[in-house]
Amino acid sequence: MDSSIVADSRIIDHYTPYKQKLDAEMNRVIGISDQYLTHSRASESLMGNFFADALLWKGKQLDPDVQASFSTKGGIRAELKAGDITIGSMFQIMPFENVVSILTLHGADMLRWADYMAKTGGQPAGGIKLVVKDDKVVEFLVQGKPVDPDAKYKLVTYDYLANGGDYVTCFDDVIARQDYKQLIRETLIEYVSDLTKQGKHIQAQLDGRVQITK
């Protein structure tokens, strides 16, 4: 196809109203970020913390017993510029149709999760503090407390990771799993919209939740 082919005006007239509606929705402002949320391969990033915090927020809504959240760096596909936040920017961050999954895990498998994060240079997570030195976990807290290998924990993530995506093998022996119809992208939109309703802006921070040193 090249410029010699003339566009069919009937087709254009047919889809133009739909495109206009879609563009209007994608450009709809739902919140404000006070800073540029960068995304990198570092152990912790502003974008990663924002994403994990949104996931933990929704997880606790769905199940008040949820204690931690988990994503991977590869699952976050865009950064977030300072200023107006639109619906379209949420689609850029999470273009996939992944849904929320809540896993009930043995404490021993939570420790395996910590080892996975240590070996992969840290991953976006919420509700935890992870300290790694020389590729070894030296401190791992969930909701401020050391993990008990014999206790049970609830973690919110998404179906791709719960299924073992991104080489995640620590969820192969879950006690229970609940998948929801809630898309991760919808979660991000709801989280930002809720902040806006409270008169708040997005103010993600690097808070030391994942620390990796050599």
PDB file of C-alpha atoms in Angstrom:
ATOM      1  CA  MET A   1       0.000   0.000   0.000  1.00  0.00           C
ATOM      2  CA  ASP A   2       1.215   3.508  -0.809  1.00  0.00           C
ATOM      3  CA  SER A   3      -0.054   7.047  -1.345  1.00  0.00           C
ATOM      4  CA  SER A   4      -1.503   6.088  -4.714  1.00  0.00           C
ATOM      5  CA  ILE A   5      -4.342   4.262  -2.947  1.00  0.00           C
ATOM      6  CA  VAL A   6      -7.203   6.597  -2.153  1.00  0.00           C
ATOM      7  CA  ALA A   7      -8.879   6.242   1.237  1.00  0.00           C
ATOM      8  CA  ASP A   8     -12.502   5.134   1.222  1.00  0.00           C
ATOM      9  CA  SER A   9     -14.429   8.053   2.710  1.00  0.00           C
ATOM     10  CA  ARG A  10     -17.333   5.772   3.684  1.00  0.00           C
ATOM     11  CA  ILE A  11     -15.061   3.711   5.928  1.00  0.00           C
ATOM     12  CA  ILE A  12     -13.530   6.838   7.434  1.00  0.00           C
ATOM     13  CA  ASP A  13     -16.975   8.284   8.132  1.00  0.00           C
ATOM     14  CA  HIS A  14     -17.959   5.010   9.811  1.00  0.00           C
ATOM     15  CA  TYR A  15     -15.074   4.695  12.248  1.00  0.00           C
ATOM     16  CA  THR A  16     -14.377   8.384  12.961  1.00  0.00           C
ATOM     17  CA  PRO A  17     -17.062   8.787  15.695  1.00  0.00           C
ATOM     18  CA  TYR A  18     -15.736   5.696  17.492  1.00  0.00           C
ATOM     19  CA  LYS A  19     -12.165   6.925  17.242  1.00  0.00           C
ATOM     20  CA  GLN A  20     -13.173  10.299  18.630  1.00  0.00           C
ATOM     21  CA  LYS A  21     -14.893   8.657  21.606  1.00  0.00           C
ATOM     22  CA  LEU A  22     -11.884   6.422  22.228  1.00  0.00           C
ATOM     23  CA  ASP A  23      -9.449   9.332  22.005  1.00  0.00           C
ATOM     24  CA  ALA A  24     -11.570  11.365  24.423  1.00  0.00           C
ATOM     25  CA  GLU A  25     -11.549   8.505  26.956  1.00  0.00           C
ATOM     26  CA  MET A  26      -7.812   7.858  26.604  1.00  0.00           C
ATOM     27  CA  ASN A  27      -7.109  11.576  27.147  1.00  0.00           C
ATOM     28  CA  ARG A  28      -9.374  11.852  30.195  1.00  0.00           C
ATOM     29  CA  VAL A  29      -7.388  13.162  33.182  1.00  0.00           C
ATOM     30  CA  ILE A  30      -7.805  11.116  36.349  1.00  0.00           C
ATOM     31  CA  GLY A  31      -5.051  12.532  38.546  1.00  0.00           C
ATOM     32  CA  ILE A  32      -1.802  14.413  38.925  1.00  0.00           C
ATOM     33  CA  SER A  33       1.733  13.251  39.642  1.00  0.00           C
ATOM     34  CA  ASP A  34       4.049  15.667  41.398  1.00  0.00           C
ATOM     35  CA  GLN A  35       7.127  14.046  39.878  1.00  0.00           C
ATOM     36  CA  TYR A  36       8.363  11.923  37.030  1.00  0.00           C
ATOM     37  CA  LEU A  37       7.986   8.279  38.038  1.00  0.00           C
ATOM     38  CA  THR A  38      11.060   6.637  36.583  1.00  0.00           C
ATOM     39  CA  HIS A  39      11.298   2.935  35.848  1.00  0.00           C
ATOM     40  CA  SER A  40      14.638   1.180  35.813  1.00  0.00           C
ATOM     41  CA  ARG A  41      16.406  -2.095  36.494  1.00  0.00           C
ATOM     42  CA  ALA A  42      17.522  -0.778  39.889  1.00  0.00           C
ATOM     43  CA  SER A  43      16.434  -2.686  42.994  1.00  0.00           C
ATOM     44  CA  GLU A  44      13.803  -0.034  43.675  1.00  0.00           C
ATOM     45  CA  SER A  45      12.194   2.611  41.450  1.00  0.00           C
ATOM     46  CA  LEU A  46       9.500   5.241  41.800  1.00  0.00           C
ATOM     47  CA  MET A  47       7.389   3.556  39.124  1.00  0.00           C
ATOM     48  CA  GLY A  48       7.829   0.151  40.724  1.00  0.00           C
ATOM     49  CA  ASN A  49       6.792   1.440  44.148  1.00  0.00           C
ATOM     50  CA  PHE A  50       3.745   3.220  42.709  1.00  0.00           C
ATOM     51  CA  PHE A  51       2.701   0.036  40.916  1.00  0.00           C
ATOM     52  CA  ALA A  52       3.225  -2.198  43.959  1.00  0.00           C
ATOM     53  CA  ASP A  53       1.405   0.238  46.252  1.00  0.00           C
ATOM     54  CA  ALA A  54      -1.585   0.326  43.900  1.00  0.00           C
ATOM     55  CA  LEU A  55      -1.633  -3.463  43.800  1.00  0.00           C
ATOM     56  CA  LEU A  56      -1.464  -3.734  47.593  1.00  0.00           C
ATOM     57  CA  TRP A  57      -4.249  -1.151  47.938  1.00  0.00           C
ATOM     58  CA  LYS A  58      -6.553  -3.185  45.710  1.00  0.00           C
ATOM     59  CA  GLY A  59      -5.501  -6.468  47.322  1.00  0.00           C
ATOM     60  CA  LYS A  60      -6.529  -5.204  50.750  1.00  0.00           C
ATOM     61  CA  GLN A  61      -9.872  -4.081  49.340  1.00  0.00           C
ATOM     62  CA  LEU A  62     -10.527  -7.542  47.953  1.00  0.00           C
ATOM     63  CA  ASP A  63      -9.164  -9.363  51.008  1.00  0.00           C
ATOM     64  CA  PRO A  64      -8.268  -7.439  54.201  1.00  0.00           C
ATOM     65  CA  ASP A  65      -5.800 -10.178  55.153  1.00  0.00           C
ATOM     66  CA  VAL A  66      -3.477  -9.418  52.225  1.00  0.00           C
ATOM     67  CA  GLN A  67      -0.056  -8.442  53.557  1.00  0.00           C
ATOM     68  CA  ALA A  68       2.216  -7.960  50.541  1.00  0.00           C
ATOM     69  CA  SER A  69       2.179  -7.244  46.808  1.00  0.00           C
ATOM     70  CA  PHE A  70       4.435  -8.343  43.985  1.00  0.00           C
ATOM     71  CA  SER A  71       5.145  -7.427  40.384  1.00  0.00           C
ATOM     72  CA  THR A  72       8.225  -7.697  38.194  1.00  0.00           C
ATOM     73  CA  LYS A  73      10.188  -4.986  36.461  1.00  0.00           C
ATOM     74  CA  GLY A  74       9.448  -6.527  33.090  1.00  0.00           C
ATOM     75  CA  GLY A  75       5.700  -6.357  33.638  1.00  0.00           C
ATOM     76  CA  ILE A  76       5.733  -2.553  33.921  1.00  0.00           C
ATOM     77  CA  ARG A  77       5.961  -1.158  30.413  1.00  0.00           C
ATOM     78  CA  ALA A  78       6.188   2.625  30.797  1.00  0.00           C
ATOM     79  CA  GLU A  79       7.187   5.485  33.036  1.00  0.00           C
ATOM     80  CA  LEU A  80       4.837   8.206  34.220  1.00  0.00           C
ATOM     81  CA  LYS A  81       5.528  11.845  33.460  1.00  0.00           C
ATOM     82  CA  ALA A  82       4.911  14.588  35.988  1.00  0.00           C
ATOM     83  CA  GLY A  83       1.651  16.475  35.597  1.00  0.00           C
ATOM     84  CA  ASP A  84      -1.732  15.270  34.396  1.00  0.00           C
ATOM     85  CA  ILE A  85      -2.306  11.509  34.490  1.00  0.00           C
ATOM     86  CA  THR A  86      -4.658  10.122  31.853  1.00  0.00           C
ATOM     87  CA  ILE A  87      -6.439   6.858  31.221  1.00  0.00           C
ATOM     88  CA  GLY A  88      -4.120   6.361  28.267  1.00  0.00           C
ATOM     89  CA  SER A  89      -1.038   6.511  30.467  1.00  0.00           C
ATOM     90  CA  MET A  90      -2.389   3.601  32.520  1.00  0.00           C
ATOM     91  CA  PHE A  91      -2.779   1.567  29.319  1.00  0.00           C
ATOM     92  CA  GLN A  92       0.862   2.320  28.493  1.00  0.00           C
ATOM     93  CA  ILE A  93       2.029   1.122  31.900  1.00  0.00           C
ATOM     94  CA  MET A  94       0.006  -2.109  31.749  1.00  0.00           C
ATOM     95  CA  PRO A  95      -1.091  -2.925  28.184  1.00  0.00           C
ATOM     96  CA  PHE A  96      -1.800  -6.568  29.034  1.00  0.00           C
ATOM     97  CA  GLU A  97      -5.089  -8.124  30.139  1.00  0.00           C
ATOM     98  CA  ASN A  98      -3.651  -9.502  33.391  1.00  0.00           C
ATOM     99  CA  VAL A  99      -5.986  -9.871  36.369  1.00  0.00           C
ATOM    100  CA  VAL A 100      -5.486  -9.681  40.125  1.00  0.00           C
ATOM    101  CA  SER A 101      -4.546 -12.917  41.887  1.00  0.00           C
ATOM    102  CA  ILE A 102      -4.379 -13.387  45.656  1.00  0.00           C
ATOM    103  CA  LEU A 103      -2.241 -16.270  46.859  1.00  0.00           C
ATOM    104  CA  THR A 104      -2.153 -17.880  50.290  1.00  0.00           C
ATOM    105  CA  LEU A 105       1.397 -19.076  50.888  1.00  0.00           C
ATOM    106  CA  HIS A 106       3.402 -20.959  53.466  1.00  0.00           C
ATOM    107  CA  GLY A 107       6.022 -18.806  55.166  1.00  0.00           C
ATOM    108  CA  ALA A 108       8.680 -21.049  53.636  1.00  0.00           C
ATOM    109  CA  ASP A 109       7.459 -20.072  50.167  1.00  0.00           C
ATOM    110  CA  MET A 110       7.514 -16.399  51.132  1.00  0.00           C
ATOM    111  CA  LEU A 111      11.203 -16.923  51.884  1.00  0.00           C
ATOM    112  CA  ARG A 112      11.621 -18.529  48.453  1.00  0.00           C
ATOM    113  CA  TRP A 113       9.992 -15.404  47.008  1.00  0.00           C
ATOM    114  CA  ALA A 114      12.554 -13.263  48.837  1.00  0.00           C
ATOM    115  CA  ASP A 115      15.328 -15.411  47.342  1.00  0.00           C
ATOM    116  CA  TYR A 116      13.858 -14.886  43.857  1.00  0.00           C
ATOM    117  CA  MET A 117      13.912 -11.116  44.347  1.00  0.00           C
ATOM    118  CA  ALA A 118      17.470 -11.279  45.656  1.00  0.00           C
ATOM    119  CA  LYS A 119      18.685 -13.306  42.660  1.00  0.00           C
ATOM    120  CA  THR A 120      16.961 -11.035  40.145  1.00  0.00           C
ATOM    121  CA  GLY A 121      18.234  -7.747  41.564  1.00  0.00           C
ATOM    122  CA  GLY A 122      15.041  -6.777  43.352  1.00  0.00           C
ATOM    123  CA  GLN A 123      11.484  -6.517  42.073  1.00  0.00           C
ATOM    124  CA  PRO A 124       8.550  -4.137  42.706  1.00  0.00           C
ATOM    125  CA  ALA A 125       6.911  -5.155  45.983  1.00  0.00           C
ATOM    126  CA  GLY A 126       4.766  -3.660  48.714  1.00  0.00           C
ATOM    127  CA  GLY A 127       4.282  -4.370  52.409  1.00  0.00           C
ATOM    128  CA  ILE A 128       7.828  -5.664  52.822  1.00  0.00           C
ATOM    129  CA  LYS A 129      11.403  -4.751  53.610  1.00  0.00           C
ATOM    130  CA  LEU A 130      14.081  -6.781  51.864  1.00  0.00           C
ATOM    131  CA  VAL A 131      17.803  -6.340  52.474  1.00  0.00           C
ATOM    132  CA  VAL A 132      20.207  -8.298  50.282  1.00  0.00           C
ATOM    133  CA  LYS A 133      23.996  -8.397  50.510  1.00  0.00           C
ATOM    134  CA  ASP A 134      26.227 -10.413  48.174  1.00  0.00           C
ATOM    135  CA  ASP A 135      23.113 -12.002  46.620  1.00  0.00           C
ATOM    136  CA  LYS A 136      21.992 -13.318  50.030  1.00  0.00           C
ATOM    137  CA  VAL A 137      18.894 -12.238  51.955  1.00  0.00           C
ATOM    138  CA  VAL A 138      20.015 -10.752  55.271  1.00  0.00           C
ATOM    139  CA  GLU A 139      16.668  -9.251  56.310  1.00  0.00           C
ATOM    140  CA  PHE A 140      13.128  -9.902  55.127  1.00  0.00           C
ATOM    141  CA  LEU A 141      10.147  -8.363  56.878  1.00  0.00           C
ATOM    142  CA  VAL A 142       6.463  -8.547  55.979  1.00  0.00           C
ATOM    143  CA  GLN A 143       4.383  -5.802  57.581  1.00  0.00           C
ATOM    144  CA  GLY A 144       7.371  -5.028  59.793  1.00  0.00           C
ATOM    145  CA  LYS A 145       7.803  -8.560  61.144  1.00  0.00           C
ATOM    146  CA  PRO A 146      10.233 -11.382  60.280  1.00  0.00           C
ATOM    147  CA  VAL A 147       8.678 -14.152  58.207  1.00  0.00           C
ATOM    148  CA  ASP A 148       7.705 -17.278  60.137  1.00  0.00           C
ATOM    149  CA  PRO A 149       8.342 -20.312  57.864  1.00  0.00           C
ATOM    150  CA  ASP A 150       5.433 -22.140  59.493  1.00  0.00           C
ATOM    151  CA  ALA A 151       2.893 -19.312  59.250  1.00  0.00           C
ATOM    152  CA  LYS A 152       0.520 -18.481  56.406  1.00  0.00           C
ATOM    153  CA  TYR A 153       0.631 -15.284  54.362  1.00  0.00           C
ATOM    154  CA  LYS A 154      -1.491 -13.640  51.691  1.00  0.00           C
ATOM    155  CA  LEU A 155       0.155 -11.967  48.729  1.00  0.00           C
ATOM    156  CA  VAL A 156      -1.478 -10.087  45.863  1.00  0.00           C
ATOM    157  CA  THR A 157       0.018 -10.308  42.385  1.00  0.00           C
ATOM    158  CA  TYR A 158      -1.386 -11.016  38.924  1.00  0.00           C
ATOM    159  CA  ASP A 159      -2.213 -14.198  37.068  1.00  0.00           C
ATOM    160  CA  TYR A 160       0.826 -14.174  34.783  1.00  0.00           C
ATOM    161  CA  LEU A 161       3.218 -14.331  37.730  1.00  0.00           C
ATOM    162  CA  ALA A 162       0.971 -16.689  39.702  1.00  0.00           C
ATOM    163  CA  ASN A 163       1.191 -19.017  36.694  1.00  0.00           C
ATOM    164  CA  GLY A 164       5.002 -18.974  36.818  1.00  0.00           C
ATOM    165  CA  GLY A 165       5.732 -16.223  34.306  1.00  0.00           C
ATOM    166  CA  ASP A 166       9.089 -14.395  34.460  1.00  0.00           C
ATOM    167  CA  TYR A 167      10.633 -17.622  35.811  1.00  0.00           C
ATOM    168  CA  VAL A 168       8.775 -17.307  39.121  1.00  0.00           C
ATOM    169  CA  THR A 169       8.876 -20.788  40.688  1.00  0.00           C
ATOM    170  CA  CYS A 170       8.070 -19.913  44.300  1.00  0.00           C
ATOM    171  CA  PHE A 171       4.292 -20.118  43.740  1.00  0.00           C
ATOM    172  CA  ASP A 172       4.242 -23.787  42.737  1.00  0.00           C
ATOM    173  CA  ASP A 173       2.817 -24.999  46.073  1.00  0.00           C
ATOM    174  CA  VAL A 174       0.269 -22.393  47.126  1.00  0.00           C
ATOM    175  CA  ILE A 175      -2.213 -23.158  49.886  1.00  0.00           C
ATOM    176  CA  ALA A 176      -4.962 -21.316  48.010  1.00  0.00           C
ATOM    177  CA  ARG A 177      -5.380 -19.057  45.013  1.00  0.00           C
ATOM    178  CA  GLN A 178      -8.161 -16.642  44.131  1.00  0.00           C
ATOM    179  CA  ASP A 179      -8.255 -14.989  40.705  1.00  0.00           C
ATOM    180  CA  TYR A 180     -10.468 -11.951  40.237  1.00  0.00           C
ATOM    181  CA  LYS A 181     -11.978 -10.333  37.150  1.00  0.00           C
ATOM    182  CA  GLN A 182     -10.256  -7.112  38.201  1.00  0.00           C
ATOM    183  CA  LEU A 183      -7.713  -6.103  35.566  1.00  0.00           C
ATOM    184  CA  ILE A 184      -4.406  -4.721  36.812  1.00  0.00           C
ATOM    185  CA  ARG A 185      -4.903  -1.729  34.529  1.00  0.00           C
ATOM    186  CA  GLU A 186      -8.295  -1.066  36.154  1.00  0.00           C
ATOM    187  CA  THR A 187      -6.575  -1.248  39.528  1.00  0.00           C
ATOM    188  CA  LEU A 188      -4.125   1.487  38.533  1.00  0.00           C
ATOM    189  CA  ILE A 189      -6.966   3.685  37.260  1.00  0.00           C
ATOM    190  CA  GLU A 190      -8.998   3.184  40.445  1.00  0.00           C
ATOM    191  CA  TYR A 191      -5.966   3.856  42.670  1.00  0.00           C
ATOM    192  CA  VAL A 192      -5.153   7.167  40.981  1.00  0.00           C
ATOM    193  CA  SER A 193      -8.826   8.172  40.894  1.00  0.00           C
ATOM    194  CA  ASP A 194      -9.166   7.425  44.618  1.00  0.00           C
ATOM    195  CA  LEU A 195      -6.163   9.624  45.430  1.00  0.00           C
ATOM    196  CA  THR A 196      -7.734  12.408  43.384  1.00  0.00           C
ATOM    197  CA  LYS A 197     -11.035  12.095  45.252  1.00  0.00           C
ATOM    198  CA  GLN A 198      -9.076  12.551  48.478  1.00  0.00           C
ATOM    199  CA  GLY A 199      -7.468  15.695  47.074  1.00  0.00           C
ATOM    200  CA  LYS A 200      -4.092  13.972  46.813  1.00  0.00           C
ATOM    201  CA  HIS A 201      -1.485  13.736  44.064  1.00  0.00           C
ATOM    202  CA  ILE A 202       0.711  10.758  43.238  1.00  0.00           C
ATOM    203  CA  GLN A 203       3.761  11.108  45.461  1.00  0.00           C
ATOM    204  CA  ALA A 204       5.712   7.870  45.150  1.00  0.00           C
ATOM    205  CA  GLN A 205       8.918   7.619  47.181  1.00  0.00           C
ATOM    206  CA  LEU A 206      12.054   5.533  47.315  1.00  0.00           C
ATOM    207  CA  ASP A 207      11.641   4.278  50.882  1.00  0.00           C
ATOM    208  CA  GLY A 208      14.257   1.553  51.127  1.00  0.00           C
ATOM    209  CA  ARG A 209      11.812  -1.337  50.898  1.00  0.00           C
ATOM    210  CA  VAL A 210      14.270  -3.221  48.669  1.00  0.00           C
ATOM    211  CA  GLN A 211      17.968  -2.718  49.368  1.00  0.00           C
ATOM    212  CA  ILE A 212      20.651  -4.613  47.480  1.00  0.00           C
ATOM    213  CA  THR A 213      24.367  -4.163  48.062  1.00  0.00           C
ATOM    214  CA  LYS A 214      27.494  -6.066  47.112  1.00  0.00           C
TER     215      LYS A 214
END
